[in-house]
C-alpha cells in the first residue's frame, strides 16, 4: 500500500502537469501548430521500441530482488551496452533527419538517448522495489516540464519549434537525475558494448515490451491513419482528445506497476478475480471524467469542440484497455506466457489495422477511427478472457457494466449538471446492488485510511 500511495502521488503530480499543459498550450498555439507539436510527441512515444525489449528484460531479470543482492558490475555493463547501442542508433536517426531536412525527426533523434537511459534506470528501480528513487526521477521531470510550459505560455510563444526544442531539453532532466542516483550504488561505469548481454536482454524482454506498449500501439494505429488520410487539424483534434486520457492513466499506472509484484508472490486466482472486479468498479467512474472534460472544452476551448465525440469514445476504450494492461498483461508476465500474450495482441492489432483501413478507404473520419479503437480493445479483452476463463465476468458484473455504459450513451446529450447527477446516482446504486462485496471492501479500506 505504501508503494502504491508513493507512486500514486508521483503520478498525481505528473497528471496535474500533463492536465495543465493539455489545456494551456492549445490556448496559445493555433490548431495546426499544436498538431505539429503533437506529431513530435507522437513520434517520441515510439522511441521506447528502439531498445527492442532490453529494458523489459532487465525488469524481468531483477524483479523481486533486493538492491544489495544485485551484481553491480553486471548491471553497469548492461547500462553501458544499452548506452552504446542507443548512441549509434540516435546518430543514424539524426543523420536521416538532416538529410531529409525534417526538423521533427532530428529532434526525435536527439531525444532517443536520454529517454531510453531514463527508462533503463526506472525499470531497475521498479524491479527492485526502490520506488523512492523512481518517484524522485519522475518528480524532477514533472516539475521541470511544468515550469517550461508555464514559461512558454506566459510569454505567449507561438512557434511550435521552440516548444519542441525545449521539450528535447526536458527529456535530459530525468536522464541526469537517474544517472546521479545510479552512481550512488556504483552501477554507472562505461565499459563498452557486450553483445551477449544485450542480445540476451532483448530475447528475454521483447514480448513484454510489446505488451507495455499496448496502449501506444492501439492509439497509435489510428493516429498513423489520420496522419496519412486527413489534414493536420484532424490530427490535432485527435491528439488533443488522446492527451486527456492521462487523467485515467494517473490512477491506473501505480496500480498496474505494483500489481505485478503482488501477483507474482501470491499466484492466487481468487485474489486475481477480486482485483479485476475492483478495477471494473473503479473504471466505471470514468464517464464522469468525460462529462467534466467535455464541459471544459465547450466552455473554454470552443476551437476544440470537434474533439468531444472522439474524447467520449476514447474514454470508453480506456475502460477496456486498462483492464487489459493492468490485469491481463501482468498475468501473462506472472505466468511467463509472453508468447500467448503476443499472439492475442497481434490478432487485436490486425483487427484494428483492418478496421482503420476500411475507414481510410470509405470515409476517413476521426470519430470512426476512435470507434475502431473501441472495437479493437473489446476484442483484445475477449481474447484475454478466453485464455484466463476463471476471470470471465459474472451475470451481475456484465449487467453492471452494460447498464452504466448504456446510461452513459443515452445521457450524453443532456445538460451537464443533469447527466452528471444521474450517472452518480446510478453508479452508486448499481455498485451497491450488483457489486456489493467490492463496495463493502472499498468502504472498509476508506474507513481504515481515515482512522490512520
PDB file of C-alpha atoms in Angstrom, residues 265-437:
ATOM      1  CA  UNK A 265       4.209 -13.569  -4.948  1.00  0.00           C
ATOM      2  CA  UNK A 266       0.624 -14.804  -4.456  1.00  0.00           C
ATOM      3  CA  UNK A 267      -0.376 -16.516  -7.724  1.00  0.00           C
ATOM      4  CA  UNK A 268      -3.871 -16.756  -6.252  1.00  0.00           C
ATOM      5  CA  UNK A 269      -6.843 -16.987  -8.613  1.00  0.00           C
ATOM      6  CA  UNK A 270      -9.323 -15.704  -6.032  1.00  0.00           C
ATOM      7  CA  UNK A 271      -7.125 -12.665  -5.435  1.00  0.00           C
ATOM      8  CA  UNK A 272      -6.876 -12.056  -9.187  1.00  0.00           C
ATOM      9  CA  UNK A 273     -10.659 -12.234  -9.555  1.00  0.00           C
ATOM     10  CA  UNK A 274     -11.184  -9.752  -6.721  1.00  0.00           C
ATOM     11  CA  UNK A 275      -8.621  -7.320  -8.148  1.00  0.00           C
ATOM     12  CA  UNK A 276     -10.286  -7.475 -11.566  1.00  0.00           C
ATOM     13  CA  UNK A 277     -13.740  -6.792 -10.108  1.00  0.00           C
ATOM     14  CA  UNK A 278     -12.411  -3.909  -8.017  1.00  0.00           C
ATOM     15  CA  UNK A 279     -10.805  -2.408 -11.101  1.00  0.00           C
ATOM     16  CA  UNK A 280     -14.084  -2.725 -13.008  1.00  0.00           C
ATOM     17  CA  UNK A 281     -15.848  -0.749 -10.267  1.00  0.00           C
ATOM     18  CA  UNK A 282     -13.176   1.930 -10.405  1.00  0.00           C
ATOM     19  CA  UNK A 283     -13.161   2.174 -14.205  1.00  0.00           C
ATOM     20  CA  UNK A 284     -16.914   2.569 -14.470  1.00  0.00           C
ATOM     21  CA  UNK A 285     -16.486   6.001 -12.867  1.00  0.00           C
ATOM     22  CA  UNK A 286     -14.520   7.118 -15.957  1.00  0.00           C
ATOM     23  CA  UNK A 287     -17.596   8.524 -17.798  1.00  0.00           C
ATOM     24  CA  UNK A 288     -17.896  11.179 -15.085  1.00  0.00           C
ATOM     25  CA  UNK A 289     -14.420  12.398 -16.040  1.00  0.00           C
ATOM     26  CA  UNK A 290     -15.511  12.556 -19.691  1.00  0.00           C
ATOM     27  CA  UNK A 291     -18.507  14.730 -18.857  1.00  0.00           C
ATOM     28  CA  UNK A 292     -16.363  17.161 -16.903  1.00  0.00           C
ATOM     29  CA  UNK A 293     -13.665  17.433 -19.566  1.00  0.00           C
ATOM     30  CA  UNK A 294     -16.209  17.986 -22.325  1.00  0.00           C
ATOM     31  CA  UNK A 295     -17.766  20.782 -20.275  1.00  0.00           C
ATOM     32  CA  UNK A 296     -14.344  22.465 -20.043  1.00  0.00           C
ATOM     33  CA  UNK A 297     -13.827  22.120 -23.803  1.00  0.00           C
ATOM     34  CA  UNK A 298     -17.236  23.543 -24.721  1.00  0.00           C
ATOM     35  CA  UNK A 299     -16.886  26.420 -22.257  1.00  0.00           C
ATOM     36  CA  UNK A 300     -13.261  27.497 -22.591  1.00  0.00           C
ATOM     37  CA  UNK A 301     -11.856  25.854 -25.749  1.00  0.00           C
ATOM     38  CA  UNK A 302     -14.503  26.216 -28.427  1.00  0.00           C
ATOM     39  CA  UNK A 303     -11.978  25.631 -31.223  1.00  0.00           C
ATOM     40  CA  UNK A 304     -11.587  22.023 -29.990  1.00  0.00           C
ATOM     41  CA  UNK A 305     -15.280  21.095 -29.892  1.00  0.00           C
ATOM     42  CA  UNK A 306     -14.721  18.640 -32.824  1.00  0.00           C
ATOM     43  CA  UNK A 307     -12.724  16.566 -30.323  1.00  0.00           C
ATOM     44  CA  UNK A 308     -15.696  15.975 -27.978  1.00  0.00           C
ATOM     45  CA  UNK A 309     -17.094  12.874 -29.721  1.00  0.00           C
ATOM     46  CA  UNK A 310     -13.604  11.464 -30.071  1.00  0.00           C
ATOM     47  CA  UNK A 311     -12.989  12.042 -26.370  1.00  0.00           C
ATOM     48  CA  UNK A 312     -16.218  10.243 -25.451  1.00  0.00           C
ATOM     49  CA  UNK A 313     -15.281   7.126 -27.446  1.00  0.00           C
ATOM     50  CA  UNK A 314     -11.628   7.045 -26.407  1.00  0.00           C
ATOM     51  CA  UNK A 315     -12.554   7.232 -22.730  1.00  0.00           C
ATOM     52  CA  UNK A 316     -14.814   4.198 -23.108  1.00  0.00           C
ATOM     53  CA  UNK A 317     -11.981   2.441 -24.939  1.00  0.00           C
ATOM     54  CA  UNK A 318      -9.801   3.257 -21.947  1.00  0.00           C
ATOM     55  CA  UNK A 319     -12.051   1.186 -19.685  1.00  0.00           C
ATOM     56  CA  UNK A 320     -11.361  -1.974 -21.688  1.00  0.00           C
ATOM     57  CA  UNK A 321      -7.747  -1.050 -22.384  1.00  0.00           C
ATOM     58  CA  UNK A 322      -6.975  -0.545 -18.673  1.00  0.00           C
ATOM     59  CA  UNK A 323      -8.391  -3.973 -17.848  1.00  0.00           C
ATOM     60  CA  UNK A 324      -6.065  -5.447 -20.456  1.00  0.00           C
ATOM     61  CA  UNK A 325      -2.931  -3.596 -19.387  1.00  0.00           C
ATOM     62  CA  UNK A 326      -3.407  -3.615 -15.598  1.00  0.00           C
ATOM     63  CA  UNK A 327      -4.729  -7.164 -15.159  1.00  0.00           C
ATOM     64  CA  UNK A 328      -4.033  -9.387 -18.128  1.00  0.00           C
ATOM     65  CA  UNK A 329      -0.629  -8.046 -19.187  1.00  0.00           C
ATOM     66  CA  UNK A 330       0.534  -8.585 -15.603  1.00  0.00           C
ATOM     67  CA  UNK A 331      -0.900 -12.118 -15.571  1.00  0.00           C
ATOM     68  CA  UNK A 332       0.973 -13.021 -18.749  1.00  0.00           C
ATOM     69  CA  UNK A 333       4.146 -11.756 -17.046  1.00  0.00           C
ATOM     70  CA  UNK A 334       3.465 -13.638 -13.807  1.00  0.00           C
ATOM     71  CA  UNK A 335       2.865 -16.988 -15.515  1.00  0.00           C
ATOM     72  CA  UNK A 336       5.550 -16.355 -18.177  1.00  0.00           C
ATOM     73  CA  UNK A 337       3.084 -16.701 -21.059  1.00  0.00           C
ATOM     74  CA  UNK A 338       4.545 -13.973 -23.258  1.00  0.00           C
ATOM     75  CA  UNK A 339       4.051 -15.963 -26.455  1.00  0.00           C
ATOM     76  CA  UNK A 340       0.345 -16.449 -25.765  1.00  0.00           C
ATOM     77  CA  UNK A 341       0.074 -12.781 -24.953  1.00  0.00           C
ATOM     78  CA  UNK A 342       1.882 -11.749 -28.126  1.00  0.00           C
ATOM     79  CA  UNK A 343      -0.370 -13.960 -30.248  1.00  0.00           C
ATOM     80  CA  UNK A 344      -3.555 -12.355 -28.908  1.00  0.00           C
ATOM     81  CA  UNK A 345      -2.151  -8.860 -29.128  1.00  0.00           C
ATOM     82  CA  UNK A 346      -1.191  -9.403 -32.783  1.00  0.00           C
ATOM     83  CA  UNK A 347      -4.728 -10.561 -33.598  1.00  0.00           C
ATOM     84  CA  UNK A 348      -6.163  -7.448 -31.953  1.00  0.00           C
ATOM     85  CA  UNK A 349      -3.747  -5.151 -33.756  1.00  0.00           C
ATOM     86  CA  UNK A 350      -4.598  -6.890 -37.021  1.00  0.00           C
ATOM     87  CA  UNK A 351      -8.301  -6.209 -36.404  1.00  0.00           C
ATOM     88  CA  UNK A 352      -7.525  -2.549 -35.651  1.00  0.00           C
ATOM     89  CA  UNK A 353      -5.497  -2.174 -38.865  1.00  0.00           C
ATOM     90  CA  UNK A 354      -8.251  -3.851 -40.889  1.00  0.00           C
ATOM     91  CA  UNK A 355     -10.977  -1.611 -39.443  1.00  0.00           C
ATOM     92  CA  UNK A 356      -8.900   1.547 -39.856  1.00  0.00           C
ATOM     93  CA  UNK A 357      -8.007   0.527 -43.399  1.00  0.00           C
ATOM     94  CA  UNK A 358     -11.680   0.176 -44.263  1.00  0.00           C
ATOM     95  CA  UNK A 359     -12.389   3.616 -42.769  1.00  0.00           C
ATOM     96  CA  UNK A 360      -9.478   5.119 -44.716  1.00  0.00           C
ATOM     97  CA  UNK A 361     -10.837   3.701 -47.984  1.00  0.00           C
ATOM     98  CA  UNK A 362     -14.514   4.525 -47.396  1.00  0.00           C
ATOM     99  CA  UNK A 363     -14.675   7.743 -45.363  1.00  0.00           C
ATOM    100  CA  UNK A 364     -11.768   8.986 -43.209  1.00  0.00           C
ATOM    101  CA  UNK A 365     -13.227  10.449 -40.032  1.00  0.00           C
ATOM    102  CA  UNK A 366     -11.775  10.905 -36.519  1.00  0.00           C
ATOM    103  CA  UNK A 367     -14.980   9.657 -34.853  1.00  0.00           C
ATOM    104  CA  UNK A 368     -14.939   6.475 -36.937  1.00  0.00           C
ATOM    105  CA  UNK A 369     -11.269   5.920 -36.146  1.00  0.00           C
ATOM    106  CA  UNK A 370     -11.895   6.264 -32.403  1.00  0.00           C
ATOM    107  CA  UNK A 371     -14.814   3.822 -32.643  1.00  0.00           C
ATOM    108  CA  UNK A 372     -12.439   1.392 -34.354  1.00  0.00           C
ATOM    109  CA  UNK A 373     -10.135   1.667 -31.337  1.00  0.00           C
ATOM    110  CA  UNK A 374     -13.038   0.832 -29.026  1.00  0.00           C
ATOM    111  CA  UNK A 375     -13.922  -2.302 -31.018  1.00  0.00           C
ATOM    112  CA  UNK A 376     -10.281  -3.431 -31.082  1.00  0.00           C
ATOM    113  CA  UNK A 377      -9.879  -3.016 -27.317  1.00  0.00           C
ATOM    114  CA  UNK A 378     -13.050  -5.038 -26.693  1.00  0.00           C
ATOM    115  CA  UNK A 379     -11.832  -7.828 -28.976  1.00  0.00           C
ATOM    116  CA  UNK A 380      -8.477  -7.880 -27.195  1.00  0.00           C
ATOM    117  CA  UNK A 381     -10.231  -8.153 -23.836  1.00  0.00           C
ATOM    118  CA  UNK A 382     -12.357 -11.016 -25.156  1.00  0.00           C
ATOM    119  CA  UNK A 383      -9.266 -12.908 -26.320  1.00  0.00           C
ATOM    120  CA  UNK A 384      -7.590 -12.433 -22.938  1.00  0.00           C
ATOM    121  CA  UNK A 385     -10.689 -13.650 -21.082  1.00  0.00           C
ATOM    122  CA  UNK A 386     -10.658 -16.711 -23.320  1.00  0.00           C
ATOM    123  CA  UNK A 387      -7.145 -17.558 -22.116  1.00  0.00           C
ATOM    124  CA  UNK A 388      -7.976 -16.864 -18.447  1.00  0.00           C
ATOM    125  CA  UNK A 389     -11.522 -18.295 -18.260  1.00  0.00           C
ATOM    126  CA  UNK A 390     -11.697 -18.050 -14.459  1.00  0.00           C
ATOM    127  CA  UNK A 391     -11.830 -14.258 -14.911  1.00  0.00           C
ATOM    128  CA  UNK A 392     -14.978 -14.358 -17.051  1.00  0.00           C
ATOM    129  CA  UNK A 393     -17.432 -11.750 -15.749  1.00  0.00           C
ATOM    130  CA  UNK A 394     -20.477 -12.975 -13.836  1.00  0.00           C
ATOM    131  CA  UNK A 395     -24.004 -12.048 -14.913  1.00  0.00           C
ATOM    132  CA  UNK A 396     -24.099  -9.342 -12.251  1.00  0.00           C
ATOM    133  CA  UNK A 397     -20.805  -7.904 -13.462  1.00  0.00           C
ATOM    134  CA  UNK A 398     -21.977  -7.891 -17.107  1.00  0.00           C
ATOM    135  CA  UNK A 399     -25.251  -6.270 -16.119  1.00  0.00           C
ATOM    136  CA  UNK A 400     -23.348  -3.668 -14.090  1.00  0.00           C
ATOM    137  CA  UNK A 401     -21.024  -2.672 -16.939  1.00  0.00           C
ATOM    138  CA  UNK A 402     -23.660  -2.745 -19.701  1.00  0.00           C
ATOM    139  CA  UNK A 403     -26.166  -0.725 -17.668  1.00  0.00           C
ATOM    140  CA  UNK A 404     -23.688   2.049 -16.900  1.00  0.00           C
ATOM    141  CA  UNK A 405     -22.343   2.201 -20.459  1.00  0.00           C
ATOM    142  CA  UNK A 406     -25.891   2.370 -21.839  1.00  0.00           C
ATOM    143  CA  UNK A 407     -26.719   5.167 -19.412  1.00  0.00           C
ATOM    144  CA  UNK A 408     -23.524   6.976 -20.432  1.00  0.00           C
ATOM    145  CA  UNK A 409     -24.548   6.864 -24.096  1.00  0.00           C
ATOM    146  CA  UNK A 410     -28.206   7.802 -23.526  1.00  0.00           C
ATOM    147  CA  UNK A 411     -27.418  10.726 -21.197  1.00  0.00           C
ATOM    148  CA  UNK A 412     -24.609  12.134 -23.336  1.00  0.00           C
ATOM    149  CA  UNK A 413     -26.669  14.940 -24.920  1.00  0.00           C
ATOM    150  CA  UNK A 414     -28.374  16.028 -21.693  1.00  0.00           C
ATOM    151  CA  UNK A 415     -27.267  19.203 -19.848  1.00  0.00           C
ATOM    152  CA  UNK A 416     -24.034  18.565 -17.952  1.00  0.00           C
ATOM    153  CA  UNK A 417     -25.429  19.067 -14.436  1.00  0.00           C
ATOM    154  CA  UNK A 418     -28.272  16.626 -15.097  1.00  0.00           C
ATOM    155  CA  UNK A 419     -26.237  13.845 -16.682  1.00  0.00           C
ATOM    156  CA  UNK A 420     -23.528  14.041 -14.020  1.00  0.00           C
ATOM    157  CA  UNK A 421     -26.152  13.834 -11.247  1.00  0.00           C
ATOM    158  CA  UNK A 422     -27.978  10.944 -12.962  1.00  0.00           C
ATOM    159  CA  UNK A 423     -24.779   8.988 -13.562  1.00  0.00           C
ATOM    160  CA  UNK A 424     -23.521   9.484  -9.986  1.00  0.00           C
ATOM    161  CA  UNK A 425     -26.812   8.216  -8.517  1.00  0.00           C
ATOM    162  CA  UNK A 426     -26.930   5.241 -10.913  1.00  0.00           C
ATOM    163  CA  UNK A 427     -23.257   4.402 -10.300  1.00  0.00           C
ATOM    164  CA  UNK A 428     -23.672   4.357  -6.523  1.00  0.00           C
ATOM    165  CA  UNK A 429     -26.940   2.390  -6.650  1.00  0.00           C
ATOM    166  CA  UNK A 430     -25.695  -0.233  -9.136  1.00  0.00           C
ATOM    167  CA  UNK A 431     -22.351  -0.641  -7.374  1.00  0.00           C
ATOM    168  CA  UNK A 432     -24.082  -1.184  -4.038  1.00  0.00           C
ATOM    169  CA  UNK A 433     -26.605  -3.616  -5.538  1.00  0.00           C
ATOM    170  CA  UNK A 434     -24.598  -5.602  -8.113  1.00  0.00           C
ATOM    171  CA  UNK A 435     -21.022  -5.298  -6.790  1.00  0.00           C
ATOM    172  CA  UNK A 436     -21.824  -5.390  -3.086  1.00  0.00           C
ATOM    173  CA  UNK A 437     -18.703  -7.253  -1.947  1.00  0.00           C
TER     174      UNK A 437
END
